[in-house]
Short mmCIF file of C-alpha atoms in Angstrom, two decimals:
data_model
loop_
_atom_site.label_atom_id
_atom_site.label_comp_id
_atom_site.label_asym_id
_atom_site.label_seq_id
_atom_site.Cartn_x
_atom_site.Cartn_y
_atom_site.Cartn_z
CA UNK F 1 54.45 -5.28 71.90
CA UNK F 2 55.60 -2.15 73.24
CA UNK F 3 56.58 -0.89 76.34
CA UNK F 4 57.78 2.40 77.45
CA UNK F 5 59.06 4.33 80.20
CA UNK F 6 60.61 7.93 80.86
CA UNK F 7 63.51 6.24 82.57
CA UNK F 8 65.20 3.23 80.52
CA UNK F 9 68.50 2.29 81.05
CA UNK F 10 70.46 2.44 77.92
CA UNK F 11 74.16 2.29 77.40
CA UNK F 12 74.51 3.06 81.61
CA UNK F 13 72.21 5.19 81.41
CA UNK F 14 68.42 6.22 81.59
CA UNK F 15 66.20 8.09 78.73
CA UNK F 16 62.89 8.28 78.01
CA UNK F 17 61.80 5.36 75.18
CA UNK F 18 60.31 3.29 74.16
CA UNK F 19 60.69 -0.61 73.78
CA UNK F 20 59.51 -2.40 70.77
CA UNK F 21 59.00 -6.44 71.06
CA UNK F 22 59.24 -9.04 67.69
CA UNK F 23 59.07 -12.69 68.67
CA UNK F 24 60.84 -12.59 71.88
CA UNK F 25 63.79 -10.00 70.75
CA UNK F 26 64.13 -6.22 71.08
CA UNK F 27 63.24 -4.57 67.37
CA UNK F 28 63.89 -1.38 67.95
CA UNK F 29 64.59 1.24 70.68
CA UNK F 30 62.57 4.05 69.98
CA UNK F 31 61.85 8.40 71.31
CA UNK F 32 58.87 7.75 74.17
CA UNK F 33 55.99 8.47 72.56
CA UNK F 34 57.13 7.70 69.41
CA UNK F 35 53.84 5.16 68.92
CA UNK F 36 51.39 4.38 71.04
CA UNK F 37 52.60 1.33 73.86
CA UNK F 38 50.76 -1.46 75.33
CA UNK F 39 52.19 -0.46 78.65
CA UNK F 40 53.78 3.23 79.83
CA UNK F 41 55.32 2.34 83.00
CA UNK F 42 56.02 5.75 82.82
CA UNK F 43 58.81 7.22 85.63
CA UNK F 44 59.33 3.58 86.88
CA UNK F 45 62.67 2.05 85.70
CA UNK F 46 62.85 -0.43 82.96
CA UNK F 47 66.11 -2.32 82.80
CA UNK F 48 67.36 -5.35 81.43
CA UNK F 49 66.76 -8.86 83.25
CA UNK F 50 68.87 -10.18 86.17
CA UNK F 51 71.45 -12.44 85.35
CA UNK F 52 72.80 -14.61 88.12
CA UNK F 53 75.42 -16.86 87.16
CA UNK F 54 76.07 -18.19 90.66
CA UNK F 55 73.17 -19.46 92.47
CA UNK F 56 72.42 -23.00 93.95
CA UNK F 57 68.58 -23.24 94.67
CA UNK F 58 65.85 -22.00 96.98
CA UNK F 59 62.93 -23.01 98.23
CA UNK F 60 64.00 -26.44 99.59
CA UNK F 61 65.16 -27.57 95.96
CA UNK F 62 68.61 -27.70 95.31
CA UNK F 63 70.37 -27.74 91.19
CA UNK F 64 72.31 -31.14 93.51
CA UNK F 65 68.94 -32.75 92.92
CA UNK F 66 67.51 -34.47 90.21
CA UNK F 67 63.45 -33.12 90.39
CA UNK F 68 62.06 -31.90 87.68
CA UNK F 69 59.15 -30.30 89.41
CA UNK F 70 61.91 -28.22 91.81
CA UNK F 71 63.95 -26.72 88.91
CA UNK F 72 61.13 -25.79 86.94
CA UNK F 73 59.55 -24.29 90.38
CA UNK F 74 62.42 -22.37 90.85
CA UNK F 75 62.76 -20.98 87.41
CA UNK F 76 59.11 -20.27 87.45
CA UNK F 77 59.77 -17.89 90.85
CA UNK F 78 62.92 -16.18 89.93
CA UNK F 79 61.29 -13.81 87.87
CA UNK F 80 59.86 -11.80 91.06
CA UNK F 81 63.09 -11.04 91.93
CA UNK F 82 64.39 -9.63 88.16
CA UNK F 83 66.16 -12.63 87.60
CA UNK F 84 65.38 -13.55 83.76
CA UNK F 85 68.56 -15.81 82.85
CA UNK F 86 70.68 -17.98 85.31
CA UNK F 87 73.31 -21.06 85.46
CA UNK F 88 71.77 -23.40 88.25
CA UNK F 89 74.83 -24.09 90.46
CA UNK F 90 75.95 -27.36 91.81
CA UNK F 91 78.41 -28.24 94.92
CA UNK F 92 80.49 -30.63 95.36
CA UNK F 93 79.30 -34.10 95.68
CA UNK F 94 79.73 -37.66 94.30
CA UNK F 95 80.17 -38.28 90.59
CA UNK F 96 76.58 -40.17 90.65
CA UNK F 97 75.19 -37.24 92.20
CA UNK F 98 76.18 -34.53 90.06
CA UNK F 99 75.49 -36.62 86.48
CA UNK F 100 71.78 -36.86 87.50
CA UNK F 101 71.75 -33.57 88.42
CA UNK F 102 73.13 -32.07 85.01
CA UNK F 103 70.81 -34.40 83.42
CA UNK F 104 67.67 -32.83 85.23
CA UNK F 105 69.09 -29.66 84.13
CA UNK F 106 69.22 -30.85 80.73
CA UNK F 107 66.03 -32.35 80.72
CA UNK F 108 64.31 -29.27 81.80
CA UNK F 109 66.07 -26.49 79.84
CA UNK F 110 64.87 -28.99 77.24
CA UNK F 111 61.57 -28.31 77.53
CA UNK F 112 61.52 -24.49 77.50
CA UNK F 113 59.07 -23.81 80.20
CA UNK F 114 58.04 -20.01 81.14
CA UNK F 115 60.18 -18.21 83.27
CA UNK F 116 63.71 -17.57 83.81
CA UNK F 117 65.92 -19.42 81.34
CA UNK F 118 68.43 -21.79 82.14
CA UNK F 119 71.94 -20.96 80.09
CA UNK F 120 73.81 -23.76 81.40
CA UNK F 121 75.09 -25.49 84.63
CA UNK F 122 78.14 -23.63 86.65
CA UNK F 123 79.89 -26.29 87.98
CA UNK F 124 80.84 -25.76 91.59
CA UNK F 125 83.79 -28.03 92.85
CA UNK F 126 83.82 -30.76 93.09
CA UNK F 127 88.07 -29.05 92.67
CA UNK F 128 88.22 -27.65 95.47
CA UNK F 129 90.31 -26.65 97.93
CA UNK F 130 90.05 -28.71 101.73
CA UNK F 131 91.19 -25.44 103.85
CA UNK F 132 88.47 -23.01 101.93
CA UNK F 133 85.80 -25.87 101.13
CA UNK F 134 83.17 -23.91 103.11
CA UNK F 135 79.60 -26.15 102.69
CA UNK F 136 81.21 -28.20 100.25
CA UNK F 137 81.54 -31.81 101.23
CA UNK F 138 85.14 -32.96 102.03
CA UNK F 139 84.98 -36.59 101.43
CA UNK F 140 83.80 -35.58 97.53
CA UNK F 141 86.70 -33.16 97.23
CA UNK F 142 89.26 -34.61 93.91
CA UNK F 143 92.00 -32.96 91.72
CA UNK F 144 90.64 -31.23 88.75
CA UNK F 145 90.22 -33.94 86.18
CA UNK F 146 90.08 -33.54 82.16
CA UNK F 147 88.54 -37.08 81.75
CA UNK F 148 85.71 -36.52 84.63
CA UNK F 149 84.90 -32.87 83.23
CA UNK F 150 84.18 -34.33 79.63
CA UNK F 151 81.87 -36.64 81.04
CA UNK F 152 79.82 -34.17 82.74
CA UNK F 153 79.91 -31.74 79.27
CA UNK F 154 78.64 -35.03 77.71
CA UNK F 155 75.89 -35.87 79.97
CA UNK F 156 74.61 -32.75 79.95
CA UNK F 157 74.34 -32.36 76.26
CA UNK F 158 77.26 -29.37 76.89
CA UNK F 159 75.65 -27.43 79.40
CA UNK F 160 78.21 -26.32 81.93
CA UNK F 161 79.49 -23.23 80.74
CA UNK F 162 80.84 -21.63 83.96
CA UNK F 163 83.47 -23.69 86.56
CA UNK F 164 84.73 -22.59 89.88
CA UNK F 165 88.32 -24.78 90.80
CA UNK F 166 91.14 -24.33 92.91
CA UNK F 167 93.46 -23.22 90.50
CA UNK F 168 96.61 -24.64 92.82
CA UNK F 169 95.23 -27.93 92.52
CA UNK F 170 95.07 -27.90 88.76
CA UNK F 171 98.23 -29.23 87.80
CA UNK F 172 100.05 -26.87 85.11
CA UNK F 173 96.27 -25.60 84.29
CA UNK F 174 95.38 -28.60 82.33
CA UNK F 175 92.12 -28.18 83.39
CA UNK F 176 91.65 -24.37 83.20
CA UNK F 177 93.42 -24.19 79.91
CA UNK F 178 91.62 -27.42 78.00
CA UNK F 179 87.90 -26.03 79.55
CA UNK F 180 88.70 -22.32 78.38
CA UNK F 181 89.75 -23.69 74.97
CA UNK F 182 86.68 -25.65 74.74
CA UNK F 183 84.20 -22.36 75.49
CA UNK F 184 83.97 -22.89 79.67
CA UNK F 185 84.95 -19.98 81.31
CA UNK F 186 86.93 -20.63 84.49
CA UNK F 187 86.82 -18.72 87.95
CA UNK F 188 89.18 -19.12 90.66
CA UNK F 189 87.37 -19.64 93.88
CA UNK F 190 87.46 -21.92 96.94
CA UNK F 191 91.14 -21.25 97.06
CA UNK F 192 94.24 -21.16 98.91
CA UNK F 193 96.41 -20.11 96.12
CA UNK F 194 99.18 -17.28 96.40
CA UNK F 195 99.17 -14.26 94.28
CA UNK F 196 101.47 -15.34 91.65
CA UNK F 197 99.28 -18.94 91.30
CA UNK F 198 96.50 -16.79 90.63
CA UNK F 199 97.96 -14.71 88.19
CA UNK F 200 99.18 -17.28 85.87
CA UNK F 201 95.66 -19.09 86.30
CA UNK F 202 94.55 -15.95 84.32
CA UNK F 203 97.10 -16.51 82.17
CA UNK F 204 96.16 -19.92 81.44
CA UNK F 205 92.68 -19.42 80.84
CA UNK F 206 90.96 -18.49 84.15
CA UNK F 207 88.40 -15.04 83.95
CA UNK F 208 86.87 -14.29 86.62
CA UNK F 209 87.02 -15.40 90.76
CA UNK F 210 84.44 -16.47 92.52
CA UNK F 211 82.23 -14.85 95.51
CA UNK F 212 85.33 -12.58 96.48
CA UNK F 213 86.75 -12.24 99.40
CA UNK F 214 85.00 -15.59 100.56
CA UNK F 215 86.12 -19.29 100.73
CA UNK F 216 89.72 -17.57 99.62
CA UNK F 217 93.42 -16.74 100.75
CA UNK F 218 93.17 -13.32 102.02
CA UNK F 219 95.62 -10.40 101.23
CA UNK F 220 98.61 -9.91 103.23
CA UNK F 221 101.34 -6.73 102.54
CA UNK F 222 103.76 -9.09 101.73
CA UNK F 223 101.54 -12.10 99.95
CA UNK F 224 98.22 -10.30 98.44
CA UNK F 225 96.85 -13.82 97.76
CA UNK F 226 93.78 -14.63 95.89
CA UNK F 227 92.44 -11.42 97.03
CA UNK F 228 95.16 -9.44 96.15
CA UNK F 229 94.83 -11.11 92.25
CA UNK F 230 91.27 -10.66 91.86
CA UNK F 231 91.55 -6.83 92.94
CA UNK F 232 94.81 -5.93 90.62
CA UNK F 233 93.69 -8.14 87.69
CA UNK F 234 91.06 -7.07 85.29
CA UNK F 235 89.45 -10.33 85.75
CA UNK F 236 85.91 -10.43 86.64
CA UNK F 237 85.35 -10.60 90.45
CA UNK F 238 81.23 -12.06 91.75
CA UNK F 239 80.46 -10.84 95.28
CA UNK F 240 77.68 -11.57 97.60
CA UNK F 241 76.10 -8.18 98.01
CA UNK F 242 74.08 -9.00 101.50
CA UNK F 243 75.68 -7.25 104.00
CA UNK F 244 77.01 -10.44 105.83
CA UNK F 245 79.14 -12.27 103.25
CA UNK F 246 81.11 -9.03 102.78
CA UNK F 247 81.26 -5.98 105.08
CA UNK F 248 79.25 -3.31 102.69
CA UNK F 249 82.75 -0.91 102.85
CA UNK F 250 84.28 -3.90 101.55
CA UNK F 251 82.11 -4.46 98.54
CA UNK F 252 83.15 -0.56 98.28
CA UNK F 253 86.38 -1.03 97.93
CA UNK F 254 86.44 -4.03 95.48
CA UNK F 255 84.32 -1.66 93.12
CA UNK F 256 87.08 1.00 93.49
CA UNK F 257 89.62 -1.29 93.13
CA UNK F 258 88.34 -2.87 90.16
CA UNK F 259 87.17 0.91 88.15
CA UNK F 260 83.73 0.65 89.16
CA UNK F 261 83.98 -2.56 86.17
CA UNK F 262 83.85 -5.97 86.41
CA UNK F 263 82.38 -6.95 89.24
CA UNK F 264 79.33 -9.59 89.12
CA UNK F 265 76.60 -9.51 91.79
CA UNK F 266 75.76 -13.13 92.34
CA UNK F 267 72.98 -14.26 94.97
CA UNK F 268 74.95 -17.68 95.61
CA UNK F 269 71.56 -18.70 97.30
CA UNK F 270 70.84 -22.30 98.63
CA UNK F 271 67.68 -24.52 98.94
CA UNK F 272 67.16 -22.04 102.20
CA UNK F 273 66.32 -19.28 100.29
CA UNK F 274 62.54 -18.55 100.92
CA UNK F 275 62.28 -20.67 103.61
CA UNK F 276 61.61 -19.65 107.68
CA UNK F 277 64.35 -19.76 109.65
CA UNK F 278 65.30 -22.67 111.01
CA UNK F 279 67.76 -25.59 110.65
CA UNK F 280 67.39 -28.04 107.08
CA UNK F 281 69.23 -30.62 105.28
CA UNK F 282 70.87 -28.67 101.70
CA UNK F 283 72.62 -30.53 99.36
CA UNK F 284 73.48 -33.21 101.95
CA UNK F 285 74.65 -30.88 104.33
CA UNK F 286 73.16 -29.69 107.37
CA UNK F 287 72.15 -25.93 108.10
CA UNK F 288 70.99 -23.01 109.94
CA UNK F 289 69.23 -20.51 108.80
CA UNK F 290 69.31 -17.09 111.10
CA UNK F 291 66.74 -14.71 111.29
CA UNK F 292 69.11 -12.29 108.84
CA UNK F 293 68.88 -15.08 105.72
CA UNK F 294 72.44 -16.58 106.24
CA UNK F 295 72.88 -20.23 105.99
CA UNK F 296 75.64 -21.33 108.41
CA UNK F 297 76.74 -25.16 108.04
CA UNK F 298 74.94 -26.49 111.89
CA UNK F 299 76.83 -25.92 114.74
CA UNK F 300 79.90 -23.75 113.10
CA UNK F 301 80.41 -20.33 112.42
CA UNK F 302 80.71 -21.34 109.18
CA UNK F 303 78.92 -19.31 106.38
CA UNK F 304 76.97 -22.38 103.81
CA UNK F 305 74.99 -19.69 101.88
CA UNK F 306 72.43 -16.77 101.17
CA UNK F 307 69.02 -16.80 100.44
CA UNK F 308 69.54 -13.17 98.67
CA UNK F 309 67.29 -12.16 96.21
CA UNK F 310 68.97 -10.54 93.10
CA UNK F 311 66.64 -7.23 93.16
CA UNK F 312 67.61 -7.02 96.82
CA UNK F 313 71.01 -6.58 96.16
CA UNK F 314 71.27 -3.87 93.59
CA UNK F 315 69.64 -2.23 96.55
CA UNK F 316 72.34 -2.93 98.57
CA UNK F 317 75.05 -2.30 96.38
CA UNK F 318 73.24 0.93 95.46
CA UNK F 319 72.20 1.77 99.37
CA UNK F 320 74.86 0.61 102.02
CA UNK F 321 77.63 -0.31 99.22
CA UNK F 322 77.49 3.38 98.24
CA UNK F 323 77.81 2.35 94.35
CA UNK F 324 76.36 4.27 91.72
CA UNK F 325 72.97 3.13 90.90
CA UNK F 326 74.21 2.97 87.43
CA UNK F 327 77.16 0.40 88.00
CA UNK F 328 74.40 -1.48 90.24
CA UNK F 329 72.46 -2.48 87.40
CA UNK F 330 75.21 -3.51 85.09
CA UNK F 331 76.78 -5.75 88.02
CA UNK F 332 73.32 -7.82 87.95
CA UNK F 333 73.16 -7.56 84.03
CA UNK F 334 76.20 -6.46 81.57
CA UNK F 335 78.83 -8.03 83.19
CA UNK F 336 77.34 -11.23 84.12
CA UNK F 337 76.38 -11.70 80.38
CA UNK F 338 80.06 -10.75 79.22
CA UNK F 339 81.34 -12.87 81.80
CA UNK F 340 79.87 -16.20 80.37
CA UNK F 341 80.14 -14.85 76.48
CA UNK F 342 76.23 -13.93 76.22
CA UNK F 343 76.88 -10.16 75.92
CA UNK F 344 75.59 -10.32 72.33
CA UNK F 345 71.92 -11.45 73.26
CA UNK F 346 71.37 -10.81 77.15
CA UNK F 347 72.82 -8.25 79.92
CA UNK F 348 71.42 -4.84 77.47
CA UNK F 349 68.42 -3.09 76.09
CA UNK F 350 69.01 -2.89 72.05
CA UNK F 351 68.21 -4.20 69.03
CA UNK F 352 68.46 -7.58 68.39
CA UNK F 353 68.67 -8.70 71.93
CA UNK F 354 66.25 -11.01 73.80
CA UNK F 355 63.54 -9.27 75.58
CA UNK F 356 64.26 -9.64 78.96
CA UNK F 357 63.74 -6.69 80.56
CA UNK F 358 62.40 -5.78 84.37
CA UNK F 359 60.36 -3.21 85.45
CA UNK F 360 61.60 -1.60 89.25
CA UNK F 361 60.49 0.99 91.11
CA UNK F 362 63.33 3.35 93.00
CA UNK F 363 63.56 0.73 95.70
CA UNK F 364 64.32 -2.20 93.15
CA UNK F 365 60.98 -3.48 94.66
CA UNK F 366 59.84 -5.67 91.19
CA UNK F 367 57.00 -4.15 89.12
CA UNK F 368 56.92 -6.60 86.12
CA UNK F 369 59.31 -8.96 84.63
CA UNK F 370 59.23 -10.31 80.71
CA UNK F 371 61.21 -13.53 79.84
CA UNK F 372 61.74 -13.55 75.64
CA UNK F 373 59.12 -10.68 75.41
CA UNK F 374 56.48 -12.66 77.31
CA UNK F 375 55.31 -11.15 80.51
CA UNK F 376 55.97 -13.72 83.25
CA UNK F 377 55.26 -11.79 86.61
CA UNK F 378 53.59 -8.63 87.50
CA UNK F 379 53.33 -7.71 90.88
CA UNK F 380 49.51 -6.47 90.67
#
């Protein structure tokens, strides 16, 4: 198969060419018009697939819940939105709970359905901390635990490859350092840490922080915090690019801060996403959904979630964020895929790389998506 366009982003940046397709991987990268294409999408962009590494459901399913039909639902829809790879997300809940959840997981990556592909789980609490716990659920809060962590890599066959914890509650790093060692990247998040805690969680392991700026100490001028860490580190920082997680001339300044590299767009949607709005029971915990697509836990002014779709914010990043629409894209692609160590088959267009790639239009509005080469949405 090819496909060709006279704006492809290559290397952070667009050309005309043309994309040749072998068995589910990129061949070649070629002039446009090199050979004759099976589809010119010609001035539309073609870039590669969405990655979101941070997302806990949508549609009333939650990754909490062990259905089969749900997950492979959702993996099935993601594709309209770009989204071609993604780590279904758990919260924090009992120990039962989240074993038959990674073994759903399991079960369905298993069976290699179309769509978006699962990489792994991203494990979500349940080390938290109680202060900046946001929707996760108190009573299932625990100290980071070696012993309970190997249990979950064993019941899901290996799968979690991404871990959000309190670093403060990890005592000496045990945790961050034994997970790192053992090919889990670690991201601070959910935090109450101070800026020094933070450092030396980098320092023992930790890579990236999750959905800045929220569910996290905030910068002071005399204690930066969490905040202060993620922005002066060159750790990888996810944000929430909807306009109500972060104030848009935030998400501004983390990019500045941070070199315009780095930072991760993540979705961090719930079982909301999709839905009306209206008030539902997500991952045992009851929400509101408002007219703008925030989840607030019911009766707070609590923020539980997004139901952001990925496309949606590279608009926003790119519109009201004022970033380049360059550094857009590789927020939702690159740097996700170097973030969880995939950078050598996902997150670029070039040879030898899987052949997810999305086709946008100037508003980010999705055109077509193909999963491993295979078409798996087109919006005609």
């Amino acid at each position: 198969m090819i496909i060709q366009s006279k704006r492809v982003f290559v290397s952070g940046q667009f050309i005309p060419a043309q994309v040749h397709v072998d068995e589910g991987r990129i061949s070649k990268v070629e002039a446009y018009g090199a050979s004759v294409p099976d589809e010119d999408y010609d001035t539309l962009l073609i870039v590669p697939g969405f990655i979101d590494i941070h997302t806990h459901g949508m549609g009333g399913y939650s990754a909490d819940e062990p259905s089969p039909e749900g997950l492979v639902e959702w993996l099935k829809t993601l594709p309209s939105e770009g989204v071609t790879s993604f780590l279904p997300t758990t919260t924090t809940q009992s120990r039962e709970t989240t074993i038959k959840a990674l073994k759903n997981i399991a079960f369905v990556k298993k069976q290699r359905h179309p769509g978006a592909e699962i990489l792994g789980v991203h494990l979500e609490g349940p080390y938290l901390d109680y202060n900046f716990r946001g929707m996760h659920l108190e009573e299932h809060l625990r100290a980071p635990s070696i012993e309970e962590f190997i249990e979950y890599q064993e019941v899901s066959g290996n799968l979690v490859k991404y871990m959000t914890i309190a670093c403060e509650h990890d005592d000496d790093f045990s945790l961050t350092r034994y997970a790192s060692r053992n090919g889990v990247k670690v991201s601070i998040g959910h935090s109450a840490a101070g800026f020094e805690k933070a450092m030396l969680a980098l320092a023992n392991g930790a890579s990236s922080f999750s959905h800045s700026f929220n569910a996290m100490r905030a910068m002071h001028h005399r204690e930066p915090g969490v905040v202060g860490a993620l922005m002066s580190s060159d750790a990888y920082a996810e944000v929430i690019a909807d306009g109500y997680h972060v104030h848009p001339n935030v998400v501004k300044i983390l990019f500045n801060a941070k070199g315009n590299r780095n930072v991760i767009l993540i979705t961090d949607s719930i079982g909301v996403k999709g839905l009306p709005e209206g008030i539902y029971d997500i991952s045992n915990v009851k929400v509101s959904l408002d007219r703008h697509g925030t989840a607030w836990i019911f009766g707070t002014d609590t923020i539980a979630g997004s139901s952001l779709r990925m496309n949606e914010g590279v608009r926003f990043l790119a519109g009201r964020a004022s970033v380049s629409v360059e550094t857009a894209i590789l927020s939702a692609t690159l740097y996700p895929a170097k973030a969880i160590g995939i950078e050598n088959r996902k997150g670029s267009i070039r040879s030898g790389n899987d052949a997810d790639l999305v086709v946008v239009d100037d508003n980010f509005d999705v055109m077509a998506a193909y999963c491993m080469g295979v078409k798996v949405y087109s919006k005609q």
